[in-house]
Amino acid sequence: MKNKYFSLGALAVACMMSANVAAQKATSFVVKANQPTAEIQPTMWGIFFEDINLGADGGIYAELVKNRSFEFATPMMGWKEQKKNGTTGKALVHNQEAINPSNRRFIRVESGSDEGFGLSNEGFRGMGIKKGNQYNFSVLARQPQGDNVAVVVELVNPDGKSIGSATVTPQGKQWKKYNVSFTATETEPKAYLNVWAKGKGTVDMDMISLFPQDTWKQRPNGLRADMVQLLADMKPGFFRFPGGCIVEGRTLDERFEWKKTIGPIENRELTVNRWNTEFGHRLTPDYYQSFGLGFFEYFQLSEDIGAEPLPILNCGMACQFNTGEVVPLDQLDTYIQDALDLIEFANGGVNTTWGKKRADMGHPEPFNMKFLGVGNEQWGEQYIERYKIFAKVLSEKHPEIKLITTTGPFPDGEEFDYLNTTLRGMKDTRVDIIDEHYYRAPEWFKENATRYDSYDRKGPKIFAGEYASQTVAIASPDNRNNWNAALSEAAFMTGLERNADVVVMASYAPLFAHVEGWQWTPDMIWVDNLRSFGTPNYQVQKLFSTNSGTQVVPVLLDGIAVTGQNNTFASASIDKKTNEVILKVVNTSDKEMNNEFVIDGVKKLQNRGTHTELRSDNLNQENSFENPKAVSPVQKQIQVKNNKVQLKLQPYSVNVIRVKIS
Ligand code: AHR
């Protein structure tokens, strides 16, 4: 059944044509505050995370040493030998007498004198160091031939000046972990780390690591606080991890295997990052996954920021943009067992095998996982065949977990139509939520504000799992995170909210990008080694997420939903928790609009409300490290008289009006 306010989409488009004429008149929007059409799920606005663009290693995972365990394909990548005053020495990566089978290599440094022979690590495009902050160095080490060597670590700026230093003295022939902390004397975005072996002798080292003390929640060896804070500020409803195509891998051998990402970090087996060579124009040969940010940490992060954890697992298919390898249907058991074990890891009691592992990592309470994605951007019959097998087992054993299925990488076309029709037509297989992805031009987003108006209200729900306005072409390196892109996303998002009875989750993608290490653009948050800022797109996401409301109510212009008439787009909600009416109006035109908002269906409103405005006169405006708040929200008080608000909507603006019901 269609909602009566949605069925007039064609009329809305016709009205769009006469935009300029209508813009001259004062326009009256009517909010039907006592006619809720849908519950807005607390999960509605969330976050998509993937280790792309140095999102995890070199990004939110605060480890400063690259290739800390010498397991990259080129074992010395990121490392260089260092000598002082022509001293002698030797450094060689060994792969015998491994610490464990997942971490086979270590480095043996033979030093010829007290002068100092050693190594230096370049970090991920340098190391970001802050004056006065404490840095925690750790290393697994042993001295196979007597305890003659001291390990001196020092942070150095690009001019070669030491900006912090400390010493550890490994002892004995057994591997042991050594820790030391020191304070940095300068702020430096491009520092590097020297590790000197001083004294005549041999020292073996592995897991050479340096973290800032100042991490998110001050957790040892944790996450970059500034980056997590930007996520927490969004008050996200869910946190999707670990991707993205990274779930699939270029080959099945390189797929994401969650079990290899938990437990002691020295046991987490490193894998190449599939974005390493994905784009010839943005090659990143030093991009690997250390899994220091693993599944435990993803669940913990979700909990920290108040978001439902939403893991996506490989369904027995490698990325179809790469090899498209598939596991034979009769050999899917390992993959399905991974899913069952993950549910136990997240939700099982401490006396279960996997629940105990969670407890051993410091979280005896369950993480209360409620959703699970089966596959990322798969397509074709091969996906349906595999999904059916997953769904059968998971439905029998875990009917409480909502399953997320994919409709491939595009929001239309043959592959989308096949999956959409097939998934919706399956009678004996559960399809709870369908994941749709749209990387499209800004115009597409505006034209598709009505996309869900005609979706089946009784069918599966929708997860708008990855979307971003592409100003040039999909993943073009010339795409910009500009206001035009963000404004179009805001227009589209009013359509998601209006259809909250169908759309239960939405997330922008990708999330993070390092200015010197990205592969894909646009991205929501940009970082360098010390700084981070939210793009205009971030500001739009945050505005919607922090002004969600609990129930959708109609907002009408001449009796129909506002889906582009006069180049305006709108949605409205009631927040039952705060007893407010919340109205979102997007003006995508270059004209100021004189509007009246009439709030019908409530007896009395307080005579003051707030108007939050996000705008720029310049559609090409971007945020930057120099001007991170160029496009950022400004809040003002507004008057409410006789349940009406008079408001001028600025050109190119996203507006949120909140009024309390008294
Ligand atoms: O967000 C970047 C990539 O886009 C994701 O990994 C993939 O799912 C999509 O194609």
Coordinates of N, CA and C and ligand atoms in Angstrom, one line a residue, residues 48 50 52 244-245 275 376-377 437 439 466 509-510 520, ligand 1:
F48 N 29.4 3.8 8.4 CA 30.0 2.7 7.6 C 31.6 2.8 7.8
E50 N 35.4 1.2 6.9 CA 36.2 0.2 6.2 C 37.7 0.7 6.3
I52 N 40.0 1.6 4.3 CA 40.3 2.1 3.0 C 40.9 3.5 3.3
G244 N 32.1 -3.1 3.2 CA 33.1 -2.8 2.2 C 33.7 -4.0 1.5
C245 N 34.3 -3.7 0.4 CA 35.0 -4.8 -0.4 C 36.0 -5.5 0.4
W275 N 43.0 -2.7 -0.9 CA 43.1 -1.4 -1.6 C 44.5 -1.0 -2.0
N376 N 29.0 -8.6 0.9 CA 29.0 -7.2 0.7 C 28.3 -6.8 -0.6
E377 N 29.1 -6.5 -1.6 CA 28.4 -6.1 -2.9 C 28.4 -7.3 -3.9
H437 N 23.3 0.3 -2.4 CA 24.5 1.2 -2.5 C 24.3 2.2 -3.6
Y439 N 26.5 5.3 -5.4 CA 27.6 6.3 -5.6 C 27.1 6.9 -6.9
E466 N 25.7 2.2 1.7 CA 26.8 3.0 1.2 C 26.3 4.0 0.2
A509 N 29.5 6.6 2.7 CA 30.7 5.9 2.5 C 31.6 6.4 1.4
P510 N 32.9 6.2 1.5 CA 33.7 5.8 2.7 C 33.7 6.8 3.8
W520 N 40.3 6.4 -2.5 CA 39.0 6.6 -3.0 C 38.5 8.0 -2.5
Ligands
AHR1 O1 33.2 2.6 0.0 C1 34.2 2.2 -1.0 C2 33.8 0.9 -1.6 O2 32.6 1.1 -2.4 C3 33.3 -0.3 -0.7 O3 34.4 -1.0 -0.3 C4 32.5 -1.1 -1.6 O4 31.5 -1.8 -0.9 C5 31.9 -0.1 -2.6 O5 32.1 -0.5 -3.9

